[in-house]
Short mmCIF file of C-alpha atoms in Angstrom, two decimals:
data_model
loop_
_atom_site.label_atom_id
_atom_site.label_comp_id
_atom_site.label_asym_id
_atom_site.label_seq_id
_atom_site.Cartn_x
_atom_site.Cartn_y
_atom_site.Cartn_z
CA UNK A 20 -68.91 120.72 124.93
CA UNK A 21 -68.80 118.35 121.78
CA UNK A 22 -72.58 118.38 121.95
CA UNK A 23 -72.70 121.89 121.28
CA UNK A 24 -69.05 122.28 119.51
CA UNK A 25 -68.80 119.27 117.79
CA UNK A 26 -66.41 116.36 117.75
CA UNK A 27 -63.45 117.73 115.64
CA UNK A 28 -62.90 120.73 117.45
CA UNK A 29 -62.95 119.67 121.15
CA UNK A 30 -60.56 117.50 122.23
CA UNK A 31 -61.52 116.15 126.27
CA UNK A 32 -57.76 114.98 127.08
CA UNK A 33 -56.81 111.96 129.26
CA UNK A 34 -56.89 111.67 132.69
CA UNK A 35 -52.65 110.76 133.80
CA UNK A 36 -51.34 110.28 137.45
CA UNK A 37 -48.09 112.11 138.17
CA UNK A 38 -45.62 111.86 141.07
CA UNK A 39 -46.39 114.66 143.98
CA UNK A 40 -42.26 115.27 143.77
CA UNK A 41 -41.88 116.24 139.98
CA UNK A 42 -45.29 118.52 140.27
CA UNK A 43 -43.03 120.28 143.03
CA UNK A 44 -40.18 120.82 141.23
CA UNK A 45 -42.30 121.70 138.31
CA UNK A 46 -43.86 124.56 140.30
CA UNK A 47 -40.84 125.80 140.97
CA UNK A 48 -39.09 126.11 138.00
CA UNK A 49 -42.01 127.55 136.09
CA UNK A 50 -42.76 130.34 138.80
CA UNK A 51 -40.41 133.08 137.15
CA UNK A 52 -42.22 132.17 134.12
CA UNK A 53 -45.27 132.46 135.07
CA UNK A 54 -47.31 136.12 134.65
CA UNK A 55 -47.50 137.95 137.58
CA UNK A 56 -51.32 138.30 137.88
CA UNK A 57 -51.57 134.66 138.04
CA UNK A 58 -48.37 134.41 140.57
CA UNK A 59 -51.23 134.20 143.60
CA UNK A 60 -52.82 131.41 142.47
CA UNK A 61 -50.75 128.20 143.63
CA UNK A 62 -50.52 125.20 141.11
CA UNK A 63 -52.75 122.17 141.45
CA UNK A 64 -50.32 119.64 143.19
CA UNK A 65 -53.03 116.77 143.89
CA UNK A 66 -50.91 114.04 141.91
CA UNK A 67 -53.65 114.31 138.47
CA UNK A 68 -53.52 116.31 135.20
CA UNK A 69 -55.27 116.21 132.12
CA UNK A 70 -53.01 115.22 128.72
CA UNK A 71 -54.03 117.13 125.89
CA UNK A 72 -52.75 117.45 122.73
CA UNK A 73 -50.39 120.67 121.65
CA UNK A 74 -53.05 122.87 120.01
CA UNK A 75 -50.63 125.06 118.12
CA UNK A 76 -49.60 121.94 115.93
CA UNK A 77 -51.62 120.63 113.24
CA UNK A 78 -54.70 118.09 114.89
CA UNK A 79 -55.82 116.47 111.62
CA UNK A 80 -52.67 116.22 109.22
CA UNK A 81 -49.53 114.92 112.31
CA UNK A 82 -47.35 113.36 109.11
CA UNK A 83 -47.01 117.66 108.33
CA UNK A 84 -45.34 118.44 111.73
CA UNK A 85 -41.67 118.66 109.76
CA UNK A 86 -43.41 121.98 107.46
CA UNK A 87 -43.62 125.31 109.40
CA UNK A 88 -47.07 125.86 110.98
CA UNK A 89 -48.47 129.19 112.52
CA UNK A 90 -51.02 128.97 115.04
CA UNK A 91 -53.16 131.77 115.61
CA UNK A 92 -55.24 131.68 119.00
CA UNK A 93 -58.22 134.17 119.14
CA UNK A 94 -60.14 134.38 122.25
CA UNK A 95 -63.41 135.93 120.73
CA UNK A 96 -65.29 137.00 123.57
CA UNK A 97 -69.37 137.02 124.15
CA UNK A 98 -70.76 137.40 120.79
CA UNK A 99 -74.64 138.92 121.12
CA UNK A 100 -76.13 142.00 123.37
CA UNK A 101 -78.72 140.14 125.95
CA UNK A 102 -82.18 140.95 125.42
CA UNK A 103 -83.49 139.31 128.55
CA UNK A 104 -86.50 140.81 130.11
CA UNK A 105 -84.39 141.13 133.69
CA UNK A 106 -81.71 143.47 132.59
CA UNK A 107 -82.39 147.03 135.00
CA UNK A 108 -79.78 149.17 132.91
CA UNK A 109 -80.67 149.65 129.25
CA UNK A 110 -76.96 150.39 128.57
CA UNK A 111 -76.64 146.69 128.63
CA UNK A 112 -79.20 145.90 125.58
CA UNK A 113 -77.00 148.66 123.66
CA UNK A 114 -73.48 148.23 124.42
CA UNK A 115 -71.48 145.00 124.72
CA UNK A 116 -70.09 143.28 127.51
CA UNK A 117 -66.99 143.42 126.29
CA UNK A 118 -66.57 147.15 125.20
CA UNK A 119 -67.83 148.06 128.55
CA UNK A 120 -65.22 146.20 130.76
CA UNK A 121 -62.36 147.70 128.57
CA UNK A 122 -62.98 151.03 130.43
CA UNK A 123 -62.96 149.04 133.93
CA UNK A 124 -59.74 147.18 132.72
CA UNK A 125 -57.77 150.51 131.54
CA UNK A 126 -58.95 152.48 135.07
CA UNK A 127 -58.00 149.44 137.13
CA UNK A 128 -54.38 150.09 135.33
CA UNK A 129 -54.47 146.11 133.48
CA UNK A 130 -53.98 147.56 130.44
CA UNK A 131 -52.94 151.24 128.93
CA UNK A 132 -55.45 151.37 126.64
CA UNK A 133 -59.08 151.00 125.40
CA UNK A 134 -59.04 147.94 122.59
CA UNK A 135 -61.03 148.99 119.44
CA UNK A 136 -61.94 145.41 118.98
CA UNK A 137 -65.89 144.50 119.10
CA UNK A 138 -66.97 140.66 119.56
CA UNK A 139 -70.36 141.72 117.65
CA UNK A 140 -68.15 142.69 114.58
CA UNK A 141 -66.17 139.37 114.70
CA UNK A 142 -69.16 137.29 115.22
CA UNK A 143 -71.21 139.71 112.32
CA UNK A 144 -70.96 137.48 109.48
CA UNK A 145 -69.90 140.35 107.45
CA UNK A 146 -66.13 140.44 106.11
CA UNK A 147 -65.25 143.93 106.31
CA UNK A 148 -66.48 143.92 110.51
CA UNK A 149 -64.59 141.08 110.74
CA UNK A 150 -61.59 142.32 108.84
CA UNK A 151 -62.13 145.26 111.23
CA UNK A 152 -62.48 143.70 114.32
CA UNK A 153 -59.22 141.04 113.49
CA UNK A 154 -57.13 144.17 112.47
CA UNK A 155 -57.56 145.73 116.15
CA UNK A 156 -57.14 142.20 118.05
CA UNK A 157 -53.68 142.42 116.49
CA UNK A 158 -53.14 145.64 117.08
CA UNK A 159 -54.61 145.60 121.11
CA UNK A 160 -54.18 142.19 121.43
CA UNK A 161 -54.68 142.38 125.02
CA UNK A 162 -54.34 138.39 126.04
CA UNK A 163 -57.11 138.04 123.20
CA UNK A 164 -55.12 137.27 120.39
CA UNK A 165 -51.50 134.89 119.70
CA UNK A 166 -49.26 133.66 117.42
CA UNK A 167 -47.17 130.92 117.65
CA UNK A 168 -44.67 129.78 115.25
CA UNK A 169 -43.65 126.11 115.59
CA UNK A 170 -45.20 126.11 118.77
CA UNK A 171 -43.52 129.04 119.86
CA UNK A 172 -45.18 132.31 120.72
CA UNK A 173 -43.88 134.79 118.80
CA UNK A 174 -46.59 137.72 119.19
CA UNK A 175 -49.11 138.52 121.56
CA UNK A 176 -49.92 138.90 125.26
CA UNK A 177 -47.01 138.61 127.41
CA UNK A 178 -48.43 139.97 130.62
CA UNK A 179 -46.27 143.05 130.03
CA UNK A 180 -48.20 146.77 129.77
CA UNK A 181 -44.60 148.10 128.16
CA UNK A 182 -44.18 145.54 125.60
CA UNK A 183 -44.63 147.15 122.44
CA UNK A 184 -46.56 144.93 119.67
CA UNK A 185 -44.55 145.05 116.55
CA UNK A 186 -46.54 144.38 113.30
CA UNK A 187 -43.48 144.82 111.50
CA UNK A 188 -41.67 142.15 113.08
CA UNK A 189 -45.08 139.43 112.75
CA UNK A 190 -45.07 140.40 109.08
CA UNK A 191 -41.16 139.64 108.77
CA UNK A 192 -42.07 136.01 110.29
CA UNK A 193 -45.34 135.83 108.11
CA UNK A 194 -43.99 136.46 104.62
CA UNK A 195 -42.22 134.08 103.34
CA UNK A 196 -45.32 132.20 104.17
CA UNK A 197 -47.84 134.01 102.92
CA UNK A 198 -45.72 134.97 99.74
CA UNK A 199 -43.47 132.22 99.11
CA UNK A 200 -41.81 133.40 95.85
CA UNK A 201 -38.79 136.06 97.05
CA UNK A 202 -39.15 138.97 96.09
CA UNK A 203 -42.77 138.83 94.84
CA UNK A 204 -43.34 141.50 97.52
CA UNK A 205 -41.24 144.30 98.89
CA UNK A 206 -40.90 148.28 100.13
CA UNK A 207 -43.07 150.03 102.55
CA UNK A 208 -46.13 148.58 101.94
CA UNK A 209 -44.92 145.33 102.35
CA UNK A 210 -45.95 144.09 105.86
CA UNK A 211 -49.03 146.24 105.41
CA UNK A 212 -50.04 143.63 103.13
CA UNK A 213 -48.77 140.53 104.61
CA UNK A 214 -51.21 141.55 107.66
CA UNK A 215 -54.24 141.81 105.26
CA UNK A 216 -53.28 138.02 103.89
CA UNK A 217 -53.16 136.94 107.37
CA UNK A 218 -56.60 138.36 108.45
CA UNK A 219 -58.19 137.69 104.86
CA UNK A 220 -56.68 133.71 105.74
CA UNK A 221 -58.37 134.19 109.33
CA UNK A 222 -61.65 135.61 108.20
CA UNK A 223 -61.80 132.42 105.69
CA UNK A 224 -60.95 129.82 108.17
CA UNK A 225 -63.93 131.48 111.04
CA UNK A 226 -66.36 131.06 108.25
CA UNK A 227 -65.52 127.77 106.53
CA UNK A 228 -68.18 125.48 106.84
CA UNK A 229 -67.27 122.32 108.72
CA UNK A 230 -68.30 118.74 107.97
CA UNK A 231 -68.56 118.12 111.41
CA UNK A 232 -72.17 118.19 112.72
CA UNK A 233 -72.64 118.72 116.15
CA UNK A 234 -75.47 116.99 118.22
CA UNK A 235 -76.49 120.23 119.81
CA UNK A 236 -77.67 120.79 116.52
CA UNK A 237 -81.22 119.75 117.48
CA UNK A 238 -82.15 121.96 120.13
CA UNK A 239 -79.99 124.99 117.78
CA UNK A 240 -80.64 128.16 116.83
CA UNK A 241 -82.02 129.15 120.39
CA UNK A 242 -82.27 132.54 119.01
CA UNK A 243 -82.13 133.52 115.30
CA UNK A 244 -79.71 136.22 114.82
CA UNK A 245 -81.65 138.02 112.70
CA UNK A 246 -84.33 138.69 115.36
CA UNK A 247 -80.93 140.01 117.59
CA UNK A 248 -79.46 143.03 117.60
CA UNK A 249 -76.11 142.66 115.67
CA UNK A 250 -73.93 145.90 116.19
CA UNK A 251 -72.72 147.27 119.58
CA UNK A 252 -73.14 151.23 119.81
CA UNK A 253 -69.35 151.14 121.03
CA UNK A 254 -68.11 149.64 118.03
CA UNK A 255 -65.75 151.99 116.47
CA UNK A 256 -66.23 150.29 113.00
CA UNK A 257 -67.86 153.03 110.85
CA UNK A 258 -69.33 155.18 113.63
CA UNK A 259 -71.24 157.12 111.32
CA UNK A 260 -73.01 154.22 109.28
CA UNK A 261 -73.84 152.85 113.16
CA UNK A 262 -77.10 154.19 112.76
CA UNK A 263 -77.99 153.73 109.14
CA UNK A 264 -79.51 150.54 107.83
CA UNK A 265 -76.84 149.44 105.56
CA UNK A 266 -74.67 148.92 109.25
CA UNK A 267 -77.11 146.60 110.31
CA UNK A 268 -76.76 144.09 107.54
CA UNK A 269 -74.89 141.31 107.98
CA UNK A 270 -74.63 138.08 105.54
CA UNK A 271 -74.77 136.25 108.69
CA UNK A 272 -72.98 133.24 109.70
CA UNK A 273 -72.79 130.20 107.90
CA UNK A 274 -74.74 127.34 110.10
CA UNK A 275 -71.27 124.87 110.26
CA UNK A 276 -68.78 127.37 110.65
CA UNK A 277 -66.75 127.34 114.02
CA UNK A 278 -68.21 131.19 114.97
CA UNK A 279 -71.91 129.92 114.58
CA UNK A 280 -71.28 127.34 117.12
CA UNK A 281 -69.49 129.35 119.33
CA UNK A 282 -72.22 132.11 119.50
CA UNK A 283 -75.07 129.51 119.45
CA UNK A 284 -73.55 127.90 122.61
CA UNK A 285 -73.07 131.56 124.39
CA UNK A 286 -76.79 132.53 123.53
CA UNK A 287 -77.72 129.51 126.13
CA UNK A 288 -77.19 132.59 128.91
CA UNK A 289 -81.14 133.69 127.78
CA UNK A 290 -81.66 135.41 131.61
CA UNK A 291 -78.16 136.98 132.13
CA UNK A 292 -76.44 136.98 134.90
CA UNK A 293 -79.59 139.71 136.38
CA UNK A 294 -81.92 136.83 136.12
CA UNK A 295 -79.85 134.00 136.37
CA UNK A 296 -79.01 135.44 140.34
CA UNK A 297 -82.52 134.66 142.04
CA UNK A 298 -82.33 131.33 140.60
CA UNK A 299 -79.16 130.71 142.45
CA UNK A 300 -80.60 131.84 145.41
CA UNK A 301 -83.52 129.46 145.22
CA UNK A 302 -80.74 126.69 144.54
CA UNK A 303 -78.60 127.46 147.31
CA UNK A 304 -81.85 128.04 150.08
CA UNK A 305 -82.87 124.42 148.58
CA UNK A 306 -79.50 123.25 149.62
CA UNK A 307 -79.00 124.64 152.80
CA UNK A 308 -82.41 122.49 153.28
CA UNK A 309 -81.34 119.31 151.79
CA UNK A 310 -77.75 119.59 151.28
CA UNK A 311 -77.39 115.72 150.13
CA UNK A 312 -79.64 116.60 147.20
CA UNK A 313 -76.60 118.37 145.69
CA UNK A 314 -75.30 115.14 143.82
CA UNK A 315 -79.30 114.78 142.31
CA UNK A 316 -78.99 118.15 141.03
CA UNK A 317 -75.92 117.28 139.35
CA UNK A 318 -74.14 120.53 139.91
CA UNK A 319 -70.90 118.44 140.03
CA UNK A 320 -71.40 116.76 137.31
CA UNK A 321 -71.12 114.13 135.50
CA UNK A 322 -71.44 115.71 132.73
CA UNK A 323 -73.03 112.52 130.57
CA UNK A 324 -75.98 112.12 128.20
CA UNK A 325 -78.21 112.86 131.40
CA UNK A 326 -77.43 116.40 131.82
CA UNK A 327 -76.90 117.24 128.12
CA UNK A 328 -80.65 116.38 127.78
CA UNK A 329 -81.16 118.52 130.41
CA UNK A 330 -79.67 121.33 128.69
CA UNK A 331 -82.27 121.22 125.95
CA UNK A 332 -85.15 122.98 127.70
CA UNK A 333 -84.97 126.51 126.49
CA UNK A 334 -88.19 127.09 128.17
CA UNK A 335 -88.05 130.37 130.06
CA UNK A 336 -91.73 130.41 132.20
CA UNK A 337 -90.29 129.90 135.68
CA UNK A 338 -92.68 127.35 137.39
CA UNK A 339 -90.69 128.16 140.79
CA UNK A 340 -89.40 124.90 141.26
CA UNK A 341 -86.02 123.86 141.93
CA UNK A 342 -85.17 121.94 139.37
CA UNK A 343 -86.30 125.19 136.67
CA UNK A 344 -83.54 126.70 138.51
CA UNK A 345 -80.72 124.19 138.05
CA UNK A 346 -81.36 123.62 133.82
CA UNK A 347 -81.20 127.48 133.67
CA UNK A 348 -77.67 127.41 135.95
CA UNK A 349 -76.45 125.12 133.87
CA UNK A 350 -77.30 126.01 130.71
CA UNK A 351 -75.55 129.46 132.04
CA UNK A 352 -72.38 127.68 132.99
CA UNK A 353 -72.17 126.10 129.77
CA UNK A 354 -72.48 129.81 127.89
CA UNK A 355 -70.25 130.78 130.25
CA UNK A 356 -67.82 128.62 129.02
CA UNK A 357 -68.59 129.18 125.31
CA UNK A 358 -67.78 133.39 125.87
CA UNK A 359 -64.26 132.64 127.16
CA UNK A 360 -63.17 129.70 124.94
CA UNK A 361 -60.08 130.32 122.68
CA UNK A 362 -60.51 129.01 119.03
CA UNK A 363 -56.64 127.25 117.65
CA UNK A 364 -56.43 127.88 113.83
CA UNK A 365 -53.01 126.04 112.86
CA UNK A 366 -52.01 127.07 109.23
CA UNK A 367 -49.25 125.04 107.34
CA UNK A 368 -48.48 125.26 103.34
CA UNK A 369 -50.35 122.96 100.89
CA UNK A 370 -47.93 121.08 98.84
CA UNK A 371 -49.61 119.84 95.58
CA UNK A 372 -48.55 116.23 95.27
CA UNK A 373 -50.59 115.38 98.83
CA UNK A 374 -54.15 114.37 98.23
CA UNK A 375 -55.85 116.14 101.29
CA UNK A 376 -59.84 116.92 101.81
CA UNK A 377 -60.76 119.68 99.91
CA UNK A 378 -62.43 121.35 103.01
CA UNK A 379 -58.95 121.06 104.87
CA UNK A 380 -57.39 123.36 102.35
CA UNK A 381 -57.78 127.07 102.14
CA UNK A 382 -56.48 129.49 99.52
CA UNK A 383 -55.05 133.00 100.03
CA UNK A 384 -53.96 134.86 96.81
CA UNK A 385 -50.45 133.20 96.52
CA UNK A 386 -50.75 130.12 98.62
CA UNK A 387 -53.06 127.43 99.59
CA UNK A 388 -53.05 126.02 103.17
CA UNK A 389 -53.87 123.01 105.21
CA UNK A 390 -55.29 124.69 108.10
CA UNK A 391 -56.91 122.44 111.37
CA UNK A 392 -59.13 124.44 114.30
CA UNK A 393 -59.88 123.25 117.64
CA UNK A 394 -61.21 124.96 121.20
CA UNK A 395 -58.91 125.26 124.02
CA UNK A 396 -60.10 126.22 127.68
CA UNK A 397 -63.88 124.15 127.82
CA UNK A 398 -63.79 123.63 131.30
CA UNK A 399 -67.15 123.93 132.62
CA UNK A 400 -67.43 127.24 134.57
CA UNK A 401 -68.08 126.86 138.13
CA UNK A 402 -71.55 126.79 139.92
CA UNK A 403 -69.87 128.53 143.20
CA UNK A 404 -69.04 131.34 140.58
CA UNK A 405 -72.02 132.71 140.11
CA UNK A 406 -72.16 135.48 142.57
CA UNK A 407 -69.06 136.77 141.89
CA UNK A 408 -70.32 137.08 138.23
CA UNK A 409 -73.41 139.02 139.01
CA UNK A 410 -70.98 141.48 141.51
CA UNK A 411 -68.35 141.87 138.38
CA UNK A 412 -71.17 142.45 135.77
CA UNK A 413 -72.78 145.26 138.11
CA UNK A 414 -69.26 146.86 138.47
CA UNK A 415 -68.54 146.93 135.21
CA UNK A 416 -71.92 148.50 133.92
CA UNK A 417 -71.53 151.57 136.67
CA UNK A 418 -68.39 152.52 135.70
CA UNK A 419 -68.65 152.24 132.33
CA UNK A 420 -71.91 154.67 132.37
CA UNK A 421 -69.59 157.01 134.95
CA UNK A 422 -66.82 156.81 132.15
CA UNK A 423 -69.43 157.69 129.54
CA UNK A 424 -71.28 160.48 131.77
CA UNK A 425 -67.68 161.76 132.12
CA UNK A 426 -66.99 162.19 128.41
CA UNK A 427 -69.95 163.85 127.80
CA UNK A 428 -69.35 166.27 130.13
CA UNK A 429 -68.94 169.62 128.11
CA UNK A 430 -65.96 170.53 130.84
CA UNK A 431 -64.07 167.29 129.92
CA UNK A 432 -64.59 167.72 125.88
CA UNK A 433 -60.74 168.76 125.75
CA UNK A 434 -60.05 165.83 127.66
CA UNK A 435 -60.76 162.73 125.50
CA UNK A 436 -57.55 162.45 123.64
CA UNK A 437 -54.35 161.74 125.19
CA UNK A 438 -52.25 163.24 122.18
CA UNK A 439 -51.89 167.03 122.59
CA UNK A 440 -50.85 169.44 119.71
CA UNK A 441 -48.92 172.94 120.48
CA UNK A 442 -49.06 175.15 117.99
CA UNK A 443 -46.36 177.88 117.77
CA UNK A 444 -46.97 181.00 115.66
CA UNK A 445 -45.16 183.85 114.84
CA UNK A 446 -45.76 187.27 116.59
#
């Protein structure tokens, strides 16, 4: 994922060997902690585990670690509506992936209630979407959005439908670093704007051009986004504009900023999941064949030089071989990845007297900030997976047009808001 990501972002962790008898006892004493949808999936006790770094602490500036630091983790989501030629439901080329399984999520009782937050608006390019889009990932922040304060999570996802998000209470931590003077800001409108410094901050920090290059550069942009469409017809930003030119604008992305890369990398998924499902097919008959072909194919890996190179035929004429087949998988599993990364934006005050990198530092209206960014959760998404994907994805588009056939319904039309007035009046 460095290819693609670039090399100050990713960090690939060490390899360590642990005894079996401390990953026991470790399983144990984290299993009250642990969230109750993942309580059915054991622990992986095979005596290995990756060392990584702690992401909510500053990766570039370490000599800082005594300063508070904020870490905001944002899992953005697929980026772009498919275009591919293979899609059978139109809804699909309108509506976003994303917006789509909310309405699955809320029926299947996972969460209350439908997020407003749209991964086109984030990835737009355009500061009021994204201002938008950041405002409802901390309002529904689902297990999409996080803050941690010294490493600790203060706000966000606990796996808990009843918890009750308090912006009040993130603003309380957030202003005396946002507005260090005392008293400089105060009353009601107070954590109002210490929310709008924090997302202004954010929206800076996703579009701050990076002087890290990344190799995947080369075979980059496989689409340009202005031949894409841009807005999702779910989006609730400005409903009305949706279908006016001026909503269609965007300022785009700059090429070196962290969202770029991320949606560049996603846009490798050129057949979707509809056409990406025959190919598999063809794979797995090959296999069934010649099973000891598998390790040729290199659908385990490694992941080296060898299949990066691979990854950079964006051809999409299917000659009906085999090996057509695999590049597309992969390159698949490797967008795959991409849409469910989460980006780590670690924020600590500036203090004048250090001579930092002037792209290191950025400025809100009262303070400056030495911020670092890296991508958590870049494990390669499996091959067996692939079926299950194309089962979810058909799910998810049928009940979303049910949902939508529903609320169109001129029976149901008093039935779209929860909320209920009574009005009482006098006889």
């Amino acid at each position: 994922m460095k290819q693609f990501l670039g090399e100050n972002y990713v960090h690939h962790g060490e390899v360590v060997q642990l005894p079996l008898d401390f990953l026991k006892r470790l399983c144990l004493k984290v299993q009250s902690e642990r969230p109750e949808s993942r309580c059915e999936k054991e622990m992986d006790v095979s005596g290995y585990a990756m060392c990584l770094p702690n992401l909510t602490r500053l990766q570039t500036f370490p000599f800082l670690e005594c300063r508070p630091i904020f870490c905001i983790e944002i899992k953005p989501k697929c980026g772009f509506i498919p275009s591919s030629a293979h899609i059978t439901k139109e809804i699909k080329k309108k509506v976003c992936r994303f917006c789509m399984h909310q309405h699955l999520k809320v029926a299947k009782g996972k969460w209350k209630r439908i997020s407003k937050y749209c991964p086109l608006d984030l990835f737009s390019g355009n500061k009021p979407r994204m201002h938008f889009a950041l405002m409802n990932l901390l309002q529904e922040s689902q297990n999409n959005l996080k803050v941690f304060k010294n490493g600790e999570l203060i706000y966000g996802c606990r796996d808990d439908q009843e918890h009750f998000l308090d912006l009040n209470e993130l603003a309380h931590h957030l202003k005396p670093f946002f507005f260090p003077a005392s008293g400089l800001i105060s009353g009601p409108q107070c954590p109002k704007t210490v929310v709008k410094e924090l997302i202004h901050m954010l929206t800076s920090v996703l579009l701050n051009n990076s002087t890290d290059t990344a190799r995947a550069a080369n075979i980059m942009p496989i689409i340009p986004l202005s031949q894409g469409r841009n807005y999702c017809e779910a989006s609730h930003f400005c409903p009305h504009l949706l279908n006016s030119k001026h909503a269609t604008e965007t300022t785009g992305l700059p090429t070196g900023c962290i969202l770029y890369k991320t949606l560049q990398t996603q846009m490798l998924d050129m057949l979707d999941i509809e056409g990406l499902n025959p190919l598999y097919k063809r794979v797995e008959k090959y296999l069934a064949e010649f099973p000891e072909e598998r390790s040729t194919l290199l659908l385990d890996g490694p992941y080296d030089e060898t299949f990066f190179e691979k990854l950079k035929d964006l051809s999409l004429e299917d000659d009906g071989s085999v090996s057509y087949a695999v590049t597309k998988i992969q390159q698949y599993r490797v967008a795959m990845t991409a849409k469910d990364c989460s980006i780590m934006i670690a924020l600590s005050p500036a203090v004048q007297e250090q001579c930092l990198d002037p792209w290191s530092v950025i400025r809100s209206s009262q303070s400056s900030f030495i911020h670092s960014v890296s991508i958590l959760d870049l494990d390669l998404k499996p091959y067996e997976n692939i079926p299950h994907q194309y089962k979810r994805d058909s799910k998810i588009v049928n009940h979303y047009l049910k949902s939508i056939k529903v609320q169109e319904d001129p029976v149901n039309l008093y039935k779209k808001s929860e909320d209920c007035t009574l009005l009482l009046h006098k006889v």
